[in-house]
Amino acid sequence: MKIGSVLIIVGVLLLVIGYAVPLQIASTSSVSTSIWAMSGTIKESSSSISSGQSITLTITVSYYKNTDTTKNSVLYWNVNGNDVNAISIGGTGTWSYTYTPTYGNYHWNATYMSYLESGSIGGRIGSVQQVEYASFGGESFSVAASAPVINSFSGSPNPSTTGQNVAFSSSINWNGNTGSITYSVNGNSVGSDYTFNQPGSYTVTLTAVNAIGSTSKSYTQVVQSSVSKPSIESISANPNPAIAGTTVDFSSVVNWNGNTGTIVYEINGHQISGTSYTFNSAGNYTITVVSTNSAGSTSSSIKEVVNNPAIVVTVPTINSFSSSPNPVKVGVSTTFITNVSWNGNVGTISYKINGQNISGNSFVFSKNGNYTAEVIATNSAGSASANLTLEVEPLPIGNIQNVGKFAISYNGTNAFYVSNSQTYTIHATSYPYVVSIYYVEDHGETTNLSSISIQVGSTTYVIPFTNITTVMGYTAYEITLPLSAGSFTITGYLTPENTQINGGAPIQTTNFIVNTETPIHSPPKVLNYTVLGIGGLFIIFGVVFLIKRW
């Protein structure tokens, strides 16, 4: 009877095991599991900061385990339940992230992801199933309200004309405590718009005040008269060239643009009386006409050559060669100023930049750097030349141009430009999906910026200008991101000195969607009928044995 009871008990245990531990039916290949784990500590540079300040969040991984040494783990900075930064790591170490939060209270910790990988499941190569998402550490910090910051302040239109209404607009960060704003023109309080009735330059000031403090920002409003400056259409001197002792007559054609005025002539910067002058000495002279009306003055000049009788012509002498302005900004015109002694016969002046001929005596540079300018003065006796160095500075931050494009690559593919609102599907062979995003300077440079940021979903990543590479023959800035399954819209920003310009609006934006592949479902499971059958046989034999014993 004891043997029968034992057989029945073993059979029941086998039934329980066969039901509770089902078989897992694999697909067309076996599944390998990677065991990833890590732990460590976190710390922050401060427990309390003011709005607008940054805080450094540091994660130290002191224990790291990964049975698949070909794959890295993904470590995240999680603030108030949102991942604000992520890196791929392969061992212990310490990593820091600088975060600039707004007003409020924050709790953060370190999180990481592990993955189960398979070969070919369901006919798809490289399918991935996430199996672990864990965290460690926990710290809190607070961001106190502070005085407001005026991001931008301007008036439109600017310049304006007399009698025209100018509307003021601004972007203000109240830093956790809203307040009030006031406007003033040359120190006198005004409303949110103002009509300027007199031409001139005015200082318009915005003052923002909250419970913490106040700040002010000003701009210059230019008001022009409805009458514009006169335009000098032509100036002439007769005769030109002249012989020493000859009287030269000057004439000009002026468009007065709404209001007549006065005309005076200058010789080498000195005003003369009347419209003629007798040159008693040979030389090269600058004849300038200055026309003035109620809106202002305009001037124009020509060269007058005065020769001695029976002058022997020699090669010109370049007395001075300069440019204005120098240094000059990218996109701003610089004008070359040359003083030449023609030595008996006036000729021609031409200019070169880095050995290349240019048209006229002015030039606009499209790229910053140092350039060599050359002037060549030529008369019937020959040519003379002189050089100077021009320094071309980058555009100021407020004039950043739309100069580059965004590109993408993954799984070792060549980088390719992405088009706005297009969809790209990644067929990844490993997980996480590693995607490289580039900002490619294929139309110019952005050397006056410190970084470029991209926004993936609700997370912003910064591409420092130190991440320099070459893509499709151009300088490019690269960031590599691990993406989980899903669709993402990626937006790019140019950011000078970690502060978005244009009131936070992107200067260069490309929106495109990345469809990563959907994670696989767990392989189907069935009951372990073999174990169940054996358990049933044990119970039957036990019952039979008991009956025979009775």
Coordinates of C-alpha atoms in Angstrom, one line a residue:
M1 CA 0.0 0.0 0.0
K2 CA 2.9 2.3 0.7
I3 CA 4.3 1.8 -2.8
G4 CA 0.9 2.7 -4.3
S5 CA 0.7 5.8 -2.3
V6 CA 4.2 6.9 -3.3
L7 CA 3.4 6.3 -7.0
I8 CA 0.2 8.4 -6.7
I9 CA 2.1 11.3 -4.9
V10 CA 4.9 11.3 -7.6
G11 CA 2.2 11.3 -10.3
V12 CA 0.5 14.3 -8.8
L13 CA 3.8 16.2 -8.5
L14 CA 4.6 15.4 -12.2
L15 CA 1.1 16.7 -13.2
V16 CA 1.8 20.0 -11.3
I17 CA 5.2 20.3 -12.9
G18 CA 3.9 19.6 -16.4
Y19 CA 1.2 22.3 -16.1
A20 CA 3.2 24.9 -14.2
V21 CA 6.4 24.7 -16.3
P22 CA 5.3 24.6 -19.9
L23 CA 7.5 24.0 -22.8
Q24 CA 8.7 27.0 -25.0
I25 CA 8.4 26.2 -28.7
A26 CA 11.3 27.9 -30.5
S27 CA 11.1 29.2 -34.0
T28 CA 13.4 28.5 -36.8
S29 CA 16.5 29.0 -34.6
S30 CA 17.6 28.9 -31.0
V31 CA 17.4 31.9 -28.7
S32 CA 20.4 33.2 -26.7
T33 CA 19.9 35.3 -23.6
S34 CA 22.3 38.0 -22.6
I35 CA 22.4 38.8 -18.8
W36 CA 23.1 42.5 -18.2
A37 CA 23.2 44.1 -14.8
M38 CA 24.8 47.1 -13.2
S39 CA 24.6 49.2 -10.0
G40 CA 26.3 52.2 -8.6
T41 CA 25.7 55.6 -7.2
I42 CA 24.6 59.1 -8.3
K43 CA 25.4 62.6 -7.2
E44 CA 24.6 66.2 -8.2
S45 CA 26.7 69.3 -8.0
S46 CA 24.1 71.2 -6.0
S47 CA 20.8 70.5 -4.2
S48 CA 19.4 73.9 -5.0
I49 CA 19.9 76.3 -7.9
S50 CA 18.2 79.3 -9.3
S51 CA 16.2 79.3 -12.5
G52 CA 18.4 79.7 -15.5
Q53 CA 21.4 78.0 -13.9
S54 CA 22.8 74.5 -14.8
I55 CA 23.4 71.5 -12.5
T56 CA 25.8 68.6 -13.2
L57 CA 24.3 65.2 -12.7
T58 CA 27.0 62.4 -12.2
I59 CA 26.5 58.7 -12.5
T60 CA 29.1 56.2 -11.2
V61 CA 28.7 52.6 -12.3
S62 CA 30.6 50.5 -9.7
Y63 CA 29.3 47.0 -10.7
Y64 CA 28.8 45.9 -14.3
K65 CA 27.9 42.5 -15.7
N66 CA 27.3 41.6 -19.4
T67 CA 27.5 38.0 -20.6
D68 CA 27.5 39.2 -24.2
T69 CA 30.8 41.2 -24.5
T70 CA 29.9 42.2 -28.1
K71 CA 27.0 44.4 -26.9
N72 CA 27.0 47.5 -24.7
S73 CA 24.4 48.6 -22.2
V74 CA 22.5 51.8 -22.4
L75 CA 22.7 54.1 -19.4
Y76 CA 20.1 56.9 -18.9
W77 CA 19.8 60.0 -16.8
N78 CA 16.1 60.0 -15.7
V79 CA 14.7 63.2 -14.3
N80 CA 11.1 63.3 -13.0
G81 CA 10.4 60.1 -15.0
N82 CA 11.8 61.4 -18.3
D83 CA 15.1 60.3 -19.9
V84 CA 17.1 63.5 -20.5
N85 CA 20.4 61.9 -21.6
A86 CA 21.6 58.5 -22.7
I87 CA 25.0 56.9 -23.4
S88 CA 26.2 53.4 -24.5
I89 CA 28.7 51.9 -22.0
G90 CA 30.6 48.7 -21.7
G91 CA 31.9 48.7 -18.2
T92 CA 32.3 50.6 -14.9
G93 CA 33.1 54.2 -14.8
T94 CA 31.8 57.7 -14.1
W95 CA 29.8 59.9 -16.5
S96 CA 28.4 63.4 -16.1
Y97 CA 25.6 65.4 -17.8
T98 CA 24.9 69.1 -17.5
Y99 CA 21.2 69.8 -17.2
T100 CA 19.5 73.2 -17.2
P101 CA 16.0 72.8 -15.6
T102 CA 13.3 75.4 -15.2
Y103 CA 11.7 76.4 -11.9
G104 CA 10.4 73.6 -9.7
N105 CA 11.3 70.4 -7.7
Y106 CA 13.1 67.4 -9.3
H107 CA 13.9 63.8 -8.5
W108 CA 16.3 61.8 -10.6
N109 CA 18.0 58.5 -10.8
A110 CA 20.1 56.3 -13.1
T111 CA 18.4 53.7 -15.3
Y112 CA 19.6 51.1 -17.7
M113 CA 18.3 48.7 -20.3
S114 CA 19.1 45.0 -21.0
Y115 CA 18.0 42.9 -24.0
L116 CA 17.2 39.4 -25.2
E117 CA 18.5 38.8 -28.7
S118 CA 17.6 36.1 -31.3
G119 CA 18.8 35.0 -34.7
S120 CA 15.8 34.5 -37.1
I121 CA 12.4 34.5 -35.4
G122 CA 9.2 34.7 -37.4
G123 CA 11.1 35.2 -40.7
R124 CA 12.7 38.5 -39.5
I125 CA 16.5 39.0 -39.1
G126 CA 17.8 40.7 -36.0
S127 CA 14.5 40.9 -34.1
V128 CA 14.9 42.1 -30.5
Q129 CA 12.9 41.8 -27.3
Q130 CA 13.5 44.0 -24.3
V131 CA 13.7 41.9 -21.1
E132 CA 14.9 44.3 -18.4
Y133 CA 14.7 48.0 -17.5
A134 CA 16.1 48.8 -14.1
S135 CA 17.3 51.7 -12.0
F136 CA 19.5 52.6 -9.1
G137 CA 20.2 55.7 -7.0
G138 CA 17.8 58.5 -6.2
E139 CA 18.5 62.2 -5.5
S140 CA 16.4 65.4 -5.4
F141 CA 17.1 69.0 -6.1
S142 CA 15.1 72.2 -6.4
V143 CA 15.2 75.2 -8.8
A144 CA 14.3 78.5 -7.2
A145 CA 12.6 81.3 -9.0
S146 CA 14.8 84.2 -10.1
A147 CA 14.6 87.6 -11.8
P148 CA 13.2 87.5 -15.4
V149 CA 15.5 87.2 -18.4
I150 CA 14.6 89.1 -21.6
N151 CA 15.5 86.8 -24.5
S152 CA 14.7 89.2 -27.2
F153 CA 13.2 92.7 -27.7
S154 CA 12.6 94.6 -31.0
G155 CA 10.4 97.0 -32.8
S156 CA 8.7 96.6 -36.2
P157 CA 9.2 98.2 -38.6
N158 CA 12.8 99.3 -38.0
P159 CA 13.8 101.5 -39.6
S160 CA 10.5 103.4 -39.8
T161 CA 9.4 106.7 -41.3
T162 CA 8.1 109.8 -39.5
G163 CA 4.4 109.4 -38.5
Q164 CA 4.6 105.6 -38.8
N165 CA 3.5 103.4 -35.8
V166 CA 6.1 101.0 -34.4
A167 CA 5.0 97.9 -32.5
F168 CA 7.2 96.4 -29.8
S169 CA 7.6 92.7 -29.3
S170 CA 9.6 90.6 -26.8
S171 CA 10.3 87.1 -25.5
I172 CA 10.7 86.9 -21.7
N173 CA 11.6 84.0 -19.4
W174 CA 9.9 84.8 -16.1
N175 CA 11.9 82.1 -14.3
G176 CA 9.1 80.8 -12.2
N177 CA 7.5 84.1 -11.1
T178 CA 5.5 86.2 -13.6
G179 CA 5.4 90.0 -13.3
S180 CA 5.0 93.2 -15.4
I181 CA 6.7 94.9 -18.2
T182 CA 7.1 98.6 -19.1
Y183 CA 8.5 100.5 -22.2
S184 CA 10.3 103.8 -22.5
V185 CA 11.7 105.8 -25.5
N186 CA 14.7 107.9 -24.6
G187 CA 13.7 107.5 -20.9
N188 CA 10.1 108.5 -21.3
S189 CA 7.4 105.9 -20.6
V190 CA 5.3 104.7 -23.6
G191 CA 2.8 102.0 -24.3
S192 CA 3.4 98.7 -26.2
D193 CA 3.6 100.7 -29.5
Y194 CA 4.7 104.2 -30.4
T195 CA 4.5 106.7 -33.3
F196 CA 7.7 108.6 -34.0
N197 CA 7.1 112.0 -35.5
Q198 CA 10.7 113.2 -35.9
P199 CA 13.5 111.5 -37.8
G200 CA 16.5 110.3 -35.8
S201 CA 17.8 107.4 -33.7
Y202 CA 15.9 106.5 -30.5
T203 CA 16.7 104.2 -27.6
V204 CA 13.8 102.0 -26.8
T205 CA 14.0 100.1 -23.4
L206 CA 11.9 97.2 -22.1
T207 CA 11.9 96.6 -18.3
A208 CA 10.6 93.3 -16.9
V209 CA 9.9 93.1 -13.1
N210 CA 8.8 90.1 -11.0
A211 CA 8.9 89.5 -7.2
I212 CA 12.6 88.5 -7.4
G213 CA 14.0 91.4 -9.3
S214 CA 14.0 93.2 -12.6
T215 CA 16.0 93.4 -15.9
S216 CA 16.1 95.7 -18.9
K217 CA 17.0 95.4 -22.6
S218 CA 17.2 98.2 -25.2
Y219 CA 17.4 98.5 -29.0
T220 CA 17.9 101.4 -31.3
Q221 CA 15.0 102.5 -33.4
V222 CA 15.9 104.4 -36.6
V223 CA 13.3 106.9 -37.9
Q224 CA 13.8 108.3 -41.4
S225 CA 12.3 111.3 -43.0
S226 CA 9.8 110.7 -45.8
V227 CA 12.3 112.8 -47.8
S228 CA 15.4 110.7 -48.8
K229 CA 18.9 111.8 -49.3
P230 CA 19.8 113.2 -52.8
S231 CA 21.4 110.8 -55.4
I232 CA 24.4 111.9 -57.4
E233 CA 24.0 110.5 -60.9
S234 CA 27.2 111.9 -62.4
I235 CA 30.2 114.2 -61.7
S236 CA 32.6 115.5 -64.3
A237 CA 35.7 117.7 -64.6
N238 CA 36.7 119.5 -67.8
P239 CA 39.4 119.2 -68.9
N240 CA 40.7 116.0 -67.4
P241 CA 43.6 115.5 -67.5
A242 CA 44.7 119.1 -67.4
I243 CA 47.9 121.0 -67.7
A244 CA 49.2 122.9 -64.7
G245 CA 47.9 126.5 -64.7
T246 CA 44.6 125.5 -66.5
T247 CA 41.2 126.3 -65.0
V248 CA 39.0 123.1 -64.6
D249 CA 35.2 123.4 -64.6
F250 CA 33.2 121.0 -62.4
S251 CA 29.6 119.8 -63.1
S252 CA 27.2 117.2 -61.7
V253 CA 23.8 115.7 -62.1
V254 CA 21.8 115.3 -58.9
N255 CA 18.4 113.6 -58.2
W256 CA 17.1 115.5 -55.1
N257 CA 14.5 112.8 -54.1
G258 CA 11.8 115.1 -52.9
N259 CA 13.6 118.2 -51.6
T260 CA 16.1 120.4 -53.4
G261 CA 19.2 121.6 -51.5
T262 CA 22.8 122.7 -52.0
I263 CA 25.9 121.5 -53.9
V264 CA 29.5 122.2 -52.9
Y265 CA 32.8 120.9 -54.4
E266 CA 35.9 119.7 -52.6
I267 CA 39.4 119.2 -53.7
N268 CA 41.4 116.6 -51.7
G269 CA 38.8 117.2 -48.9
H270 CA 39.0 121.0 -48.8
Q271 CA 35.9 122.9 -49.9
I272 CA 36.2 125.4 -52.7
S273 CA 34.1 128.4 -53.7
G274 CA 32.1 128.0 -56.9
T275 CA 32.3 125.3 -59.6
S276 CA 35.8 125.8 -61.0
Y277 CA 39.4 125.7 -59.9
T278 CA 42.8 126.5 -61.3
F279 CA 45.5 123.8 -60.5
N280 CA 48.9 125.4 -60.4
S281 CA 50.8 122.2 -59.6
A282 CA 50.9 118.9 -61.3
G283 CA 49.5 115.9 -59.5
N284 CA 46.6 113.6 -58.9
Y285 CA 43.6 115.3 -57.2
T286 CA 40.3 114.0 -55.7
I287 CA 37.3 116.0 -56.8
T288 CA 34.3 115.5 -54.6
V289 CA 30.7 116.8 -55.0
V290 CA 28.5 117.0 -51.8
S291 CA 24.8 117.4 -52.3
T292 CA 22.6 118.1 -49.2
N293 CA 18.8 118.3 -48.6
S294 CA 16.7 118.1 -45.5
A295 CA 17.2 114.3 -45.3
G296 CA 20.9 114.4 -45.3
S297 CA 24.0 114.5 -47.6
T298 CA 25.4 112.4 -50.4
S299 CA 28.9 112.6 -51.9
S300 CA 30.7 111.3 -55.0
S301 CA 34.2 111.6 -56.2
I302 CA 36.4 111.5 -59.4
K303 CA 40.1 111.8 -60.0
E304 CA 41.6 114.8 -61.7
V305 CA 45.1 114.4 -63.2
V306 CA 47.1 117.6 -63.6
N307 CA 50.3 117.3 -65.7
N308 CA 53.3 119.6 -66.2
P309 CA 54.0 120.4 -69.8
A310 CA 56.2 117.8 -71.6
I311 CA 55.9 115.3 -68.7
V312 CA 57.9 112.1 -69.0
V313 CA 55.6 109.2 -68.2
T314 CA 56.9 106.6 -65.7
V315 CA 55.4 103.6 -63.9
P316 CA 52.7 104.6 -61.4
T317 CA 53.6 104.9 -57.7
I318 CA 51.2 103.4 -55.2
N319 CA 51.4 105.8 -52.2
S320 CA 48.9 103.9 -50.0
F321 CA 46.6 100.9 -50.2
S322 CA 43.9 100.1 -47.6
S323 CA 40.4 98.8 -47.2
S324 CA 37.4 99.9 -45.1
P325 CA 36.3 98.2 -43.0
N326 CA 39.1 95.9 -42.0
P327 CA 38.4 93.6 -40.2
V328 CA 35.1 93.0 -42.0
K329 CA 32.2 90.7 -41.2
V330 CA 31.1 87.8 -43.5
G331 CA 28.5 89.2 -45.9
V332 CA 29.5 92.8 -45.4
S333 CA 31.1 94.8 -48.3
T334 CA 34.7 96.2 -47.9
T335 CA 35.9 99.0 -50.1
F336 CA 39.5 99.3 -51.3
I337 CA 41.1 102.7 -51.1
T338 CA 44.2 103.4 -53.2
N339 CA 46.3 106.5 -53.6
V340 CA 48.4 106.4 -56.8
S341 CA 50.8 108.9 -58.3
W342 CA 50.4 108.3 -62.0
N343 CA 53.7 109.9 -62.9
G344 CA 52.6 111.5 -66.2
N345 CA 49.8 109.4 -67.5
V346 CA 46.7 108.3 -65.7
G347 CA 45.8 104.7 -66.2
T348 CA 43.7 101.9 -64.6
I349 CA 43.5 100.3 -61.2
S350 CA 42.4 96.7 -60.7
Y351 CA 42.2 94.4 -57.7
K352 CA 42.7 90.7 -56.8
I353 CA 41.7 88.6 -53.8
N354 CA 44.0 85.7 -53.2
G355 CA 45.3 86.0 -56.8
Q356 CA 41.8 86.1 -58.4
N357 CA 40.6 89.2 -60.2
I358 CA 37.5 91.0 -58.8
S359 CA 35.2 93.5 -60.4
G360 CA 35.3 97.1 -59.1
N361 CA 36.9 98.3 -55.9
S362 CA 34.7 96.5 -53.3
F363 CA 34.1 92.9 -52.4
V364 CA 31.7 90.8 -50.1
F365 CA 33.3 87.8 -48.5
S366 CA 31.1 84.7 -47.9
K367 CA 33.5 82.9 -45.6
N368 CA 35.6 84.0 -42.7
G369 CA 39.4 83.8 -42.6
N370 CA 42.5 85.9 -43.7
Y371 CA 42.8 87.0 -47.3
T372 CA 45.5 88.7 -49.4
A373 CA 44.2 91.7 -51.4
E374 CA 46.4 93.1 -54.2
V375 CA 46.1 96.4 -56.2
I376 CA 47.6 96.8 -59.6
A377 CA 48.0 100.4 -61.0
T378 CA 48.9 100.4 -64.8
N379 CA 49.7 103.3 -67.2
S380 CA 51.4 103.5 -70.5
A381 CA 54.8 103.0 -68.8
G382 CA 54.0 99.8 -66.9
S383 CA 52.4 98.5 -63.7
A384 CA 53.0 98.7 -60.0
S385 CA 51.3 96.6 -57.2
A386 CA 50.8 96.5 -53.5
N387 CA 49.3 94.0 -51.0
L388 CA 47.4 94.0 -47.8
T389 CA 45.9 91.4 -45.5
L390 CA 42.2 91.4 -44.9
E391 CA 40.7 89.7 -41.8
V392 CA 37.1 88.4 -42.4
E393 CA 35.2 87.7 -39.2
P394 CA 32.2 85.3 -38.8
L395 CA 28.7 86.8 -38.8
P396 CA 27.4 87.9 -35.4
I397 CA 25.0 85.4 -33.7
G398 CA 21.9 87.3 -34.8
N399 CA 22.8 86.9 -38.5
I400 CA 23.3 83.1 -38.6
Q401 CA 22.5 81.8 -42.1
N402 CA 20.8 78.6 -43.1
V403 CA 24.0 77.0 -44.3
G404 CA 23.9 73.2 -43.7
K405 CA 21.8 70.0 -44.0
F406 CA 21.1 67.0 -41.9
A407 CA 22.1 63.5 -42.8
I408 CA 21.7 60.0 -41.3
S409 CA 23.4 56.6 -41.4
Y410 CA 23.0 53.3 -39.6
N411 CA 24.3 49.7 -39.6
G412 CA 27.5 51.0 -41.4
T413 CA 25.6 52.5 -44.3
N414 CA 26.9 55.5 -46.1
A415 CA 25.5 58.8 -44.8
F416 CA 22.6 60.3 -46.9
Y417 CA 20.8 63.6 -46.7
V418 CA 17.4 63.5 -45.2
S419 CA 14.5 65.4 -46.7
N420 CA 11.8 67.2 -44.7
S421 CA 8.8 65.2 -43.7
Q422 CA 10.2 61.9 -45.3
T423 CA 10.0 58.5 -43.6
Y424 CA 13.0 56.2 -43.3
T425 CA 12.7 52.6 -42.1
I426 CA 15.7 51.0 -40.2
H427 CA 16.3 47.3 -40.8
A428 CA 18.6 46.8 -37.9
T429 CA 20.8 43.8 -37.2
S430 CA 21.4 44.5 -33.5
Y431 CA 19.6 46.3 -30.7
P432 CA 19.5 49.0 -29.6
Y433 CA 19.1 50.6 -33.1
V434 CA 22.3 52.7 -33.4
V435 CA 21.7 55.8 -35.6
S436 CA 24.2 58.5 -36.5
I437 CA 22.9 61.9 -37.2
Y438 CA 25.1 64.6 -38.8
Y439 CA 24.9 68.3 -39.4
V440 CA 26.8 68.7 -42.7
E441 CA 28.2 72.1 -43.6
D442 CA 27.8 71.8 -47.4
H443 CA 27.1 75.5 -48.0
G444 CA 29.3 77.3 -45.5
E445 CA 30.4 77.4 -41.9
T446 CA 28.9 77.9 -38.5
T447 CA 32.1 78.6 -36.6
N448 CA 30.5 81.3 -34.4
L449 CA 28.3 78.6 -32.8
S450 CA 29.3 76.3 -29.9
S451 CA 26.9 73.4 -30.5
I452 CA 24.0 72.0 -32.5
S453 CA 21.1 70.3 -30.8
I454 CA 18.6 67.8 -32.1
Q455 CA 15.3 66.9 -30.5
V456 CA 14.2 63.2 -30.7
G457 CA 10.6 63.0 -29.4
S458 CA 10.7 64.9 -26.2
T459 CA 14.4 64.5 -25.5
T460 CA 17.0 67.0 -26.6
Y461 CA 20.6 66.0 -27.4
V462 CA 23.5 68.4 -28.0
I463 CA 26.1 67.8 -30.7
P464 CA 29.3 69.7 -29.5
F465 CA 31.4 71.3 -32.2
T466 CA 34.2 69.0 -31.0
N467 CA 32.4 66.0 -32.6
I468 CA 33.9 66.8 -36.0
T469 CA 34.0 64.4 -38.9
T470 CA 33.8 64.4 -42.7
V471 CA 30.6 63.4 -44.5
M472 CA 30.2 63.4 -48.3
G473 CA 33.3 65.6 -48.6
Y474 CA 32.2 68.3 -46.1
T475 CA 32.8 69.1 -42.5
A476 CA 30.1 67.6 -40.4
Y477 CA 29.2 67.3 -36.7
E478 CA 28.0 63.8 -35.5
I479 CA 26.0 62.3 -32.7
T480 CA 25.2 58.6 -32.3
L481 CA 21.9 57.6 -30.6
P482 CA 20.5 54.2 -29.6
L483 CA 16.8 54.1 -30.5
S484 CA 14.2 51.7 -29.3
A485 CA 11.3 50.5 -31.5
G486 CA 8.9 53.2 -32.6
S487 CA 8.6 56.3 -34.8
F488 CA 10.5 59.5 -34.1
T489 CA 10.4 63.0 -35.5
I490 CA 13.9 64.5 -35.2
T491 CA 14.3 68.3 -35.3
G492 CA 17.6 70.1 -35.6
Y493 CA 18.6 73.4 -34.1
L494 CA 21.7 75.6 -34.3
T495 CA 22.5 76.8 -30.8
P496 CA 25.2 79.5 -30.0
E497 CA 26.7 79.1 -26.6
N498 CA 24.0 76.7 -25.4
T499 CA 21.3 79.3 -25.9
Q500 CA 18.7 79.0 -28.7
I501 CA 18.4 82.1 -30.8
N502 CA 15.4 83.7 -32.6
G503 CA 13.3 83.4 -29.4
G504 CA 14.0 79.6 -29.3
A505 CA 12.8 79.0 -32.9
P506 CA 15.0 76.6 -34.9
I507 CA 17.3 78.3 -37.5
Q508 CA 17.9 75.1 -39.5
T509 CA 15.2 72.4 -39.1
T510 CA 14.7 69.1 -40.8
N511 CA 11.8 66.9 -39.7
F512 CA 11.9 63.3 -40.7
I513 CA 10.5 60.0 -39.3
V514 CA 12.5 56.9 -38.4
N515 CA 10.4 53.8 -38.3
T516 CA 12.3 51.2 -36.3
E517 CA 11.2 47.6 -36.4
T518 CA 8.5 46.3 -34.0
P519 CA 9.8 44.1 -31.2
I520 CA 9.0 40.4 -31.5
H521 CA 6.5 38.7 -29.3
S522 CA 7.6 35.9 -27.0
P523 CA 7.7 32.4 -28.7
P524 CA 4.5 30.4 -28.2
K525 CA 4.4 28.1 -25.2
V526 CA 2.5 24.8 -24.8
L527 CA 1.9 22.5 -21.8
N528 CA 4.6 19.8 -21.2
Y529 CA 2.4 16.9 -22.2
T530 CA 5.2 14.4 -21.8
V531 CA 5.6 15.2 -18.1
L532 CA 1.8 15.2 -17.7
G533 CA 1.5 11.8 -19.3
I534 CA 4.2 10.3 -17.2
G535 CA 2.5 11.7 -14.1
G536 CA -0.8 10.2 -15.2
L537 CA 0.8 6.7 -15.6
F538 CA 2.3 6.9 -12.1
I539 CA -1.2 7.7 -10.6
I540 CA -2.8 4.8 -12.6
F541 CA -0.1 2.3 -11.5
G542 CA -0.4 3.5 -7.9
V543 CA -4.2 3.0 -7.9
V544 CA -3.9 -0.5 -9.5
F545 CA -1.3 -1.5 -7.0
L546 CA -3.5 -0.4 -4.1
I547 CA -6.5 -2.3 -5.5
K548 CA -4.4 -5.5 -5.8
R549 CA -3.2 -5.0 -2.2
W550 CA -6.8 -4.9 -1.0

